[in-house]
GROMACS .gro file of C-alpha atoms in nm:
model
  343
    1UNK     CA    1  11.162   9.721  14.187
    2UNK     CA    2  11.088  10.113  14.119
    3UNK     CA    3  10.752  10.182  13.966
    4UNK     CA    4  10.782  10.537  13.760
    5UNK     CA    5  10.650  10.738  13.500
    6UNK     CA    6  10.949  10.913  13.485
    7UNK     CA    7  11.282  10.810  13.184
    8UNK     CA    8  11.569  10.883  13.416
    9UNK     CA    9  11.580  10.818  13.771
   10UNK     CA   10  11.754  10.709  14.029
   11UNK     CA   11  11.709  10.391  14.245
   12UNK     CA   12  11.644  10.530  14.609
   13UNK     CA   13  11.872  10.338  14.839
   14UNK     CA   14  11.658  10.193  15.129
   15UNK     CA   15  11.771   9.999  15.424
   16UNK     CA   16  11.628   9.783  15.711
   17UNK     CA   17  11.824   9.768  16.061
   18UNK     CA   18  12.128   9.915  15.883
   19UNK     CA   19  12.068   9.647  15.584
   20UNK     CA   20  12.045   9.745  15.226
   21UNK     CA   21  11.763   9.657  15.083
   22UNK     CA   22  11.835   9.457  14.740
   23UNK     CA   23  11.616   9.570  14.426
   24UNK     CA   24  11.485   9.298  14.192
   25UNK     CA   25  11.364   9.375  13.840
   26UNK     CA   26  11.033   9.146  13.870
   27UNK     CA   27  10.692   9.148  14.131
   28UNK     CA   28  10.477   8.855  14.176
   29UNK     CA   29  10.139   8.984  14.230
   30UNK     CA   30   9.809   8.719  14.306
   31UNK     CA   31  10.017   8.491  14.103
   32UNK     CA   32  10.101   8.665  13.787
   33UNK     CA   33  10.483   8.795  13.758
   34UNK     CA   34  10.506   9.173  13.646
   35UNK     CA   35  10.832   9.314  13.522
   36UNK     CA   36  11.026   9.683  13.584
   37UNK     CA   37  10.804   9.765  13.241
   38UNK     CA   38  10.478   9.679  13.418
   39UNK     CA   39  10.473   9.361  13.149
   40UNK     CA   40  10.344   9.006  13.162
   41UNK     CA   41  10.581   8.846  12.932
   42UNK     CA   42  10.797   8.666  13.205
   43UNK     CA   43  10.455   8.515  13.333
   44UNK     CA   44  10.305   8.428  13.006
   45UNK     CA   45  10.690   8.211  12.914
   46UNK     CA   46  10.637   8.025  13.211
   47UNK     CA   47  10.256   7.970  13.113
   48UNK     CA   48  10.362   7.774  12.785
   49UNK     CA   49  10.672   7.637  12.936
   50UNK     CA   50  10.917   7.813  12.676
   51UNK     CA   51  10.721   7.742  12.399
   52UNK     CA   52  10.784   8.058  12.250
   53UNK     CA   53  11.098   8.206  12.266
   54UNK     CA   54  11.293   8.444  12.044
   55UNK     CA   55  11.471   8.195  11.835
   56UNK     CA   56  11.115   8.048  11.728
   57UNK     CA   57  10.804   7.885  11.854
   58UNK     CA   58  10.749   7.516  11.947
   59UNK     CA   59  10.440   7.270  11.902
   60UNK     CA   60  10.417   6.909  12.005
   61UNK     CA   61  10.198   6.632  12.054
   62UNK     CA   62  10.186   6.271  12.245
   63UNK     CA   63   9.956   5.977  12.166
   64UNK     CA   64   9.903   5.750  12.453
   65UNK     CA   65   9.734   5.402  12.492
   66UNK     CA   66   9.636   5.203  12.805
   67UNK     CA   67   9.861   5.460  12.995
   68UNK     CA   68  10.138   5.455  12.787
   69UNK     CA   69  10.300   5.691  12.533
   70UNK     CA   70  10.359   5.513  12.182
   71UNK     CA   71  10.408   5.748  11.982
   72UNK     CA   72  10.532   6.161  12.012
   73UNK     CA   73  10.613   6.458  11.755
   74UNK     CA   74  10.783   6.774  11.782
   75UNK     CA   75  10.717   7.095  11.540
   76UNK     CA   76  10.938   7.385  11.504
   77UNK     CA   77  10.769   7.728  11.412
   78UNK     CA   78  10.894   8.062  11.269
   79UNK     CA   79  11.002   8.310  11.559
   80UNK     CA   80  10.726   8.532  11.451
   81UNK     CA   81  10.457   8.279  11.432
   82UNK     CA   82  10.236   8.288  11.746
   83UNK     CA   83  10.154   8.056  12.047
   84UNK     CA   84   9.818   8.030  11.895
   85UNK     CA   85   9.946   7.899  11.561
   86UNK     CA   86  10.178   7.642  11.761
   87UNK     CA   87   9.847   7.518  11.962
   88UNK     CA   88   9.640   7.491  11.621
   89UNK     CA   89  10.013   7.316  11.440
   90UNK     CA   90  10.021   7.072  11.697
   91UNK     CA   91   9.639   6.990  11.693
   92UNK     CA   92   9.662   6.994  11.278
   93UNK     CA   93   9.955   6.740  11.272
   94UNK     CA   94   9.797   6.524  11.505
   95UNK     CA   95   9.448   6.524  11.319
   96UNK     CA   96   9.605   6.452  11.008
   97UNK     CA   97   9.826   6.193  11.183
   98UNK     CA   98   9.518   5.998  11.279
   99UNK     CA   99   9.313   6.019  10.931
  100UNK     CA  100   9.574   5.857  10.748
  101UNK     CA  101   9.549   5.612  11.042
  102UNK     CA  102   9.217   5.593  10.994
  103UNK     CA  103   9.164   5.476  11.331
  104UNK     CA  104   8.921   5.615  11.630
  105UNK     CA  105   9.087   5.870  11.897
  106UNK     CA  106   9.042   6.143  12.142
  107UNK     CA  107   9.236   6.423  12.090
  108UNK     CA  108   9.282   6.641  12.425
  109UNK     CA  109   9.421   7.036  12.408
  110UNK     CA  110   9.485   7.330  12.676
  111UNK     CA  111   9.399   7.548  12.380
  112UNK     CA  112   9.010   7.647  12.431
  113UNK     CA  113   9.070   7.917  12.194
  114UNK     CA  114   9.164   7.646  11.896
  115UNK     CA  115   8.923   7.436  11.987
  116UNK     CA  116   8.643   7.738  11.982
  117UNK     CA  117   8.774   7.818  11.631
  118UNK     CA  118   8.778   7.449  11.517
  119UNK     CA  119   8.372   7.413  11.684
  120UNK     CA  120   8.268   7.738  11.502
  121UNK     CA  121   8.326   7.702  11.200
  122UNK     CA  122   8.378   8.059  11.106
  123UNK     CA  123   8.789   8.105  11.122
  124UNK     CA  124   8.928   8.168  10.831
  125UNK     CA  125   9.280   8.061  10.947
  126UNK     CA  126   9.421   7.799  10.705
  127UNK     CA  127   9.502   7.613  10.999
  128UNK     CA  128   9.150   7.569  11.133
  129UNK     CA  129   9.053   7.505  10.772
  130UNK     CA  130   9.269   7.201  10.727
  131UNK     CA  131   9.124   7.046  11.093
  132UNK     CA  132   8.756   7.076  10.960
  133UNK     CA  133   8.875   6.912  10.632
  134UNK     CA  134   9.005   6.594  10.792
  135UNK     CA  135   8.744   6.588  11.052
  136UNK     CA  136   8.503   6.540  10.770
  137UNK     CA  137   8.669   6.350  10.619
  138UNK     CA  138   8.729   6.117  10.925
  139UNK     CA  139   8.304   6.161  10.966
  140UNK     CA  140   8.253   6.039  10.609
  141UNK     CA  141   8.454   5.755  10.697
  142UNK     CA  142   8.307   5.632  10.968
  143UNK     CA  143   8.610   5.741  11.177
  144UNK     CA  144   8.540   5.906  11.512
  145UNK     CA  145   8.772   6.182  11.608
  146UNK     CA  146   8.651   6.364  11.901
  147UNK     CA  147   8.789   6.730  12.048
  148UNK     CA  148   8.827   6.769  12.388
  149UNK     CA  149   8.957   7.068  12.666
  150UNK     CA  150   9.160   7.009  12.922
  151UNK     CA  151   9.301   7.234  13.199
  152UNK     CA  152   9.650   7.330  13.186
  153UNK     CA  153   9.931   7.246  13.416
  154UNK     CA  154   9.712   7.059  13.633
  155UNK     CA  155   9.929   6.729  13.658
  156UNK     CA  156   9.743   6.571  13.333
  157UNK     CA  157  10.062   6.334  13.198
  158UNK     CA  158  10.000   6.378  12.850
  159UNK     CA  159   9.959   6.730  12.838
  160UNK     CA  160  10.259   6.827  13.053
  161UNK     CA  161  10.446   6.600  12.847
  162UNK     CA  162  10.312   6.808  12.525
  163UNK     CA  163  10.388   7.102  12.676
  164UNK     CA  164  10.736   6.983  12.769
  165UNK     CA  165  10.847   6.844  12.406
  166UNK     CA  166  10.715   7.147  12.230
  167UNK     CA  167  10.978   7.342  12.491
  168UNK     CA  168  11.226   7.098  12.343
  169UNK     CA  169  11.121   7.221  11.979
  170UNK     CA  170  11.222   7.518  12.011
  171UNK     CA  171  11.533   7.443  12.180
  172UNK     CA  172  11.662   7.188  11.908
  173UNK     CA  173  11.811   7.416  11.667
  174UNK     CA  174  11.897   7.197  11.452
  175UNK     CA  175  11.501   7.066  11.417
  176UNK     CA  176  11.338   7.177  11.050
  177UNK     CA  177  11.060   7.482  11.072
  178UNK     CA  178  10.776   7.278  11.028
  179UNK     CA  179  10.529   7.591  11.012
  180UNK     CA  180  10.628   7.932  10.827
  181UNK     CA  181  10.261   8.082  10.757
  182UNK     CA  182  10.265   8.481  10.883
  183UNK     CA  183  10.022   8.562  11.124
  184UNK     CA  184   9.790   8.837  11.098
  185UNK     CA  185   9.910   9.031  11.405
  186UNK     CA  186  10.272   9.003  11.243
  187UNK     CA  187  10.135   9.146  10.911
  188UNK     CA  188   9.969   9.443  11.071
  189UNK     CA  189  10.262   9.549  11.317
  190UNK     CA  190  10.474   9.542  11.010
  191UNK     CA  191  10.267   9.731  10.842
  192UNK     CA  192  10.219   9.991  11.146
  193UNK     CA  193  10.582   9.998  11.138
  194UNK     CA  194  10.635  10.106  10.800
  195UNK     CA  195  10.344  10.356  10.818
  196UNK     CA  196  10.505  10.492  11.102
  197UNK     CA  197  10.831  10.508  10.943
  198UNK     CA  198  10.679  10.677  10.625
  199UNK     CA  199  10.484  10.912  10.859
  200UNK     CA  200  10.801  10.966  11.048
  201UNK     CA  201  11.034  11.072  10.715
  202UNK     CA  202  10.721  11.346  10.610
  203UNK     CA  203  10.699  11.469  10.970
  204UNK     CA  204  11.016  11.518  11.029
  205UNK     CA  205  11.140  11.664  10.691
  206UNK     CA  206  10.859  11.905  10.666
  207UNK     CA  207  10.830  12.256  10.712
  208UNK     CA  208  10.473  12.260  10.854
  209UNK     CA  209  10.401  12.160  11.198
  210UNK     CA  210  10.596  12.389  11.424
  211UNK     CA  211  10.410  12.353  11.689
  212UNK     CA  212  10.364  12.010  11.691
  213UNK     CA  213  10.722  11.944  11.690
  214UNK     CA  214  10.789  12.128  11.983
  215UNK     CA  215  10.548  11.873  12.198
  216UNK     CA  216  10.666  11.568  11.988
  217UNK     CA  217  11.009  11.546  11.817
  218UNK     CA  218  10.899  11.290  11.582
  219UNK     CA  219  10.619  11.055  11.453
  220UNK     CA  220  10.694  10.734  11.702
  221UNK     CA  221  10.662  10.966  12.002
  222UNK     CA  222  10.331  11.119  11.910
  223UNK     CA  223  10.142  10.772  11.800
  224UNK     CA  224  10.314  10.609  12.194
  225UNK     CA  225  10.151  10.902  12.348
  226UNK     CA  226   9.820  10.878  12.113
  227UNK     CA  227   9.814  10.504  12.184
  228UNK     CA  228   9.836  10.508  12.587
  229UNK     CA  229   9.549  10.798  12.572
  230UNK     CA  230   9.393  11.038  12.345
  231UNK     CA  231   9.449  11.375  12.406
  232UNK     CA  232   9.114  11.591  12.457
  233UNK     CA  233   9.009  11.826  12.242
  234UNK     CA  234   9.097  12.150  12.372
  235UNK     CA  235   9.477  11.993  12.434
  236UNK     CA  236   9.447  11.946  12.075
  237UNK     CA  237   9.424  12.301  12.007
  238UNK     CA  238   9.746  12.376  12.171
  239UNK     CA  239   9.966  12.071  12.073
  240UNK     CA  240   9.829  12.222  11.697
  241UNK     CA  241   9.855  12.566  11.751
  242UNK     CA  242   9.481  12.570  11.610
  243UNK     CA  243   9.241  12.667  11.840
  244UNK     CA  244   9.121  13.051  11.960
  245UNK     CA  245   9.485  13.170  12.011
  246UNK     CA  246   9.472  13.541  11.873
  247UNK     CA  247   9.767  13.444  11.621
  248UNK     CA  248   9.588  13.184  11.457
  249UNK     CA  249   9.233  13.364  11.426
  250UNK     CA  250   9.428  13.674  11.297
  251UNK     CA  251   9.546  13.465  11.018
  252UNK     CA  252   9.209  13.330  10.950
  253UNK     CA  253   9.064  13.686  10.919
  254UNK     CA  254   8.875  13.640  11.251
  255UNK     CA  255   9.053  13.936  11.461
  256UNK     CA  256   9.164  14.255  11.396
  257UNK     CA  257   9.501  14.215  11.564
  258UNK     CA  258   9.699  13.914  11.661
  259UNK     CA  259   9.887  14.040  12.004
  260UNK     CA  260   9.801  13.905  12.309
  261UNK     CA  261   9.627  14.110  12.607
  262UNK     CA  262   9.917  14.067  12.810
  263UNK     CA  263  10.115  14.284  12.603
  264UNK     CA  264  10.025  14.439  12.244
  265UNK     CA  265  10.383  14.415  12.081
  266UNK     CA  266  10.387  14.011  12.137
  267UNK     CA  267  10.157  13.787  11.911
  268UNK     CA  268   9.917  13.499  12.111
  269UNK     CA  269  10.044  13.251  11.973
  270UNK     CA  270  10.104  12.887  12.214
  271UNK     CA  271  10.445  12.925  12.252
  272UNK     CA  272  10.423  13.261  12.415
  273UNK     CA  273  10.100  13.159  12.614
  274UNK     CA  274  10.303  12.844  12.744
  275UNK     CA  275  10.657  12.971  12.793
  276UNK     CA  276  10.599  13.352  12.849
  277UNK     CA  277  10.274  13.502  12.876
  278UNK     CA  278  10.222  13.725  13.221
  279UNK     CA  279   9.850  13.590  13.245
  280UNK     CA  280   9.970  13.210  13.348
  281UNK     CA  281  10.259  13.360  13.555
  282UNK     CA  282  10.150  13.232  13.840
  283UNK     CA  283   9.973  12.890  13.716
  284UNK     CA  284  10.319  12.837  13.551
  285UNK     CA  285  10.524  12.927  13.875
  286UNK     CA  286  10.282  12.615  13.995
  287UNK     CA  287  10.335  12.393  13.768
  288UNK     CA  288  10.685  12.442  13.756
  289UNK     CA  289  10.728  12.349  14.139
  290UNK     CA  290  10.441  12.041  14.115
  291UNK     CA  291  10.688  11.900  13.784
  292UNK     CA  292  11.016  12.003  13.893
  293UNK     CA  293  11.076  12.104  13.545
  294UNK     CA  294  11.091  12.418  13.362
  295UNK     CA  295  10.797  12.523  13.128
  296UNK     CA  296  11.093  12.619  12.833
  297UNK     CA  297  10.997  12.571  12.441
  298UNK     CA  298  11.255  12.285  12.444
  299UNK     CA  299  11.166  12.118  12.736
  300UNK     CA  300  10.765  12.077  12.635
  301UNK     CA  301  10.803  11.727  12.497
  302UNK     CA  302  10.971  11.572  12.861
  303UNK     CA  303  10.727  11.754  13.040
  304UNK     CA  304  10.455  11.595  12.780
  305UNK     CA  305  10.567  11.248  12.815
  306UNK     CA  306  10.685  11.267  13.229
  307UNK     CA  307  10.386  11.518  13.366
  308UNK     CA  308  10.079  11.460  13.124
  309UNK     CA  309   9.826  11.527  13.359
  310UNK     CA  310  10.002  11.836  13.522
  311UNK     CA  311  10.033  11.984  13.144
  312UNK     CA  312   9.714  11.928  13.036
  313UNK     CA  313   9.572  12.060  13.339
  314UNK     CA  314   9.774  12.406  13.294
  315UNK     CA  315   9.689  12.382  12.899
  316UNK     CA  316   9.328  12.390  12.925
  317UNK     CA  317   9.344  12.705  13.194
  318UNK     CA  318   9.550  12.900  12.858
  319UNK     CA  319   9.199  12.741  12.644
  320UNK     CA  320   8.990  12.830  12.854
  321UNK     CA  321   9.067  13.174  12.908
  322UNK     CA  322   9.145  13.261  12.546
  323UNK     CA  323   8.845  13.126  12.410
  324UNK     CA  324   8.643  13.383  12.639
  325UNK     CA  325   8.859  13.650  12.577
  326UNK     CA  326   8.874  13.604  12.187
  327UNK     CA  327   8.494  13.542  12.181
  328UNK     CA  328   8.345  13.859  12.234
  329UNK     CA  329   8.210  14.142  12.039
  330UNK     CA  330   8.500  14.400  12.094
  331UNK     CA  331   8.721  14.121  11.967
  332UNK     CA  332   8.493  14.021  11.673
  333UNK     CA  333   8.645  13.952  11.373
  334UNK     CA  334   8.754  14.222  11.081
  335UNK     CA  335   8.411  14.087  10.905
  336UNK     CA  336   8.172  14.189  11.208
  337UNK     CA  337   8.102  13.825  11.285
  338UNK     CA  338   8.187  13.698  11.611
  339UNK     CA  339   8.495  13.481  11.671
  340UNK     CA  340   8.431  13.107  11.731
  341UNK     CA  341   8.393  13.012  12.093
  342UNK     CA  342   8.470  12.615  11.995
  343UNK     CA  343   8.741  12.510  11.714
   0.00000   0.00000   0.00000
């Protein structure tokens, strides 16, 4: 398996004693399996035994007496409701199961974080809601229904056998969806979604943001970048062209002239400090043969999304060195006041 920042590459043919070495597309690692997209998902199946699958989500539960199973229910879930809505549908059914029984029990679950939001009393899932109701009710009753955690996939019969009927669930297409409630982390990704496409249409279609759009071609590919790591604030001053570049103070009112020191016929503005400025020459010869890419107006975003580090390393040299040059008295602005060091 190839571990890369990079979009496009190519798998590096390696052999042993004139063998090829075959590539697989998963790691196991102190236990846990890791995909080719550095993921858990493979690992956390296995952990629930395909309770959760794209087609939907399974929940199940077993009652056992003296050793023996007497009784067993399966429950289908939406494919976007979660494994911790199956864990709180199984434990649900089988609490209201045994108040209309109206008989004593033990009820034993894998799910400690169910069982935390059951004790607490402070979930406001409807789920959890409905538990405390029938426990109550079992309490007023004289019924004793009593919670307990046990460790998963350690061999206890019952559990496994949970575990392995709520698999079946899911697997059963022909089994009614017994649970259809949203989640809340469904509600908010489609909501992110739909901000981001709204976001996305204004970005895009607007006239504004030139600069911007040079380092991010749209609206999805600046909030994946913003997500994995927020961008410092002098990189913010060149991925918004507003910052102490003598174009942008010029505009403000803040310097007499906009042209850069490198050459008084050719503004300062980022693109010309990135791409073409003789001040970086060398720093961009560097970074150029660290990358293997070209510094080019069109090729910022790659470099953006493959190189981060090396950018933002040569991006703060260009703030740096402009904020000291456009900072001091001979450069003050057409009011007399001095330029700001810090935007």
């Amino acid at each position: 398996m190839v571990v890369t920042r990079k979009r496009k590459y190519d798998n590096p043919r390696l052999t042993m004693n004139k063998e090829p070495i075959i590539f697989t597309n998963k790691i196991r690692i102190l236990g846990v399996e890791i995909d080719a997209a550095l993921t858990f998902k493979g690992h956390i199946d296995n952990l629930y035994n395909g309770s959760k699958t794209s087609v939907g989500v399974g929940a199940a539960w077993t009652e056992w007496q003296d050793g023996t199973e007497i009784k067993n229910k399966k429950v289908r879930l939406a494919p976007y409701c979660t494994v911790y809505q199956a864990e709180l549908a199984a434990l649900r059914d089988a609490v209201t199961y045994l108040t209309k029984r109206r008989r004593n029990a033990a009820v034993l679950s894998d799910s400690r974080s169910s069982l935390d939001a059951i004790a607490g009393g402070r979930s406001l899932d409807p789920q959890v809601a409905e538990i405390r109701q029938n426990l109550e009710e079992c309490h007023e009753n004289g019924i004793k229904i009593e919670l307990f955690w046990v460790k998963a996939h350690v061999g206890t019969t019952g559990n496994e056998m949970a575990d392995a009927l709520a698999g079946e669930a899911v697997r059963e297409t022909g089994t009614r969806i017994g649970y259809v409630a949203y989640p809340l982390s469904y509600l908010r990704r489609l909501t992110r979604l739909k901000t981001l496409d709204t976001w996305n249409e204004r970005y895009v279609g607007g006239e504004t943001a030139s600069v911007t759009k040079m380092f991010f071609k749209d609206a999805n590919a600046a909030y994946k970048q913003i997500k994995t790591r927020r961008f410092a604030p002098d990189m913010a001053q060149i991925l918004t062209g507003h910052g102490a570049f003598g174009h942008y103070l010029h505009r403000l009112k803040l310097k007499t002239s906009p042209a850069c020191d490198c050459d008084d016929r050719t503004d300062q503005t980022v693109v010309h400090l990135l791409v073409d400025c003789a001040n970086f020459g060398r720093a961009r010869c560097d970074l150029e043969l660290e990358t293997g890419m070209r510094v080019s107006r069109d090729g910022l975003s790659d470099m953006l999304l493959e190189h981060r580090s090396q950018l933002e390393k040569f991006c703060d040299k260009i703030v740096r060195y402009v904020t000291h040059k456009n900072s001091t008295r001979d450069n003050a602005g057409v009011a007399g006041q001095w330029a700001p060091t810090h935007l």
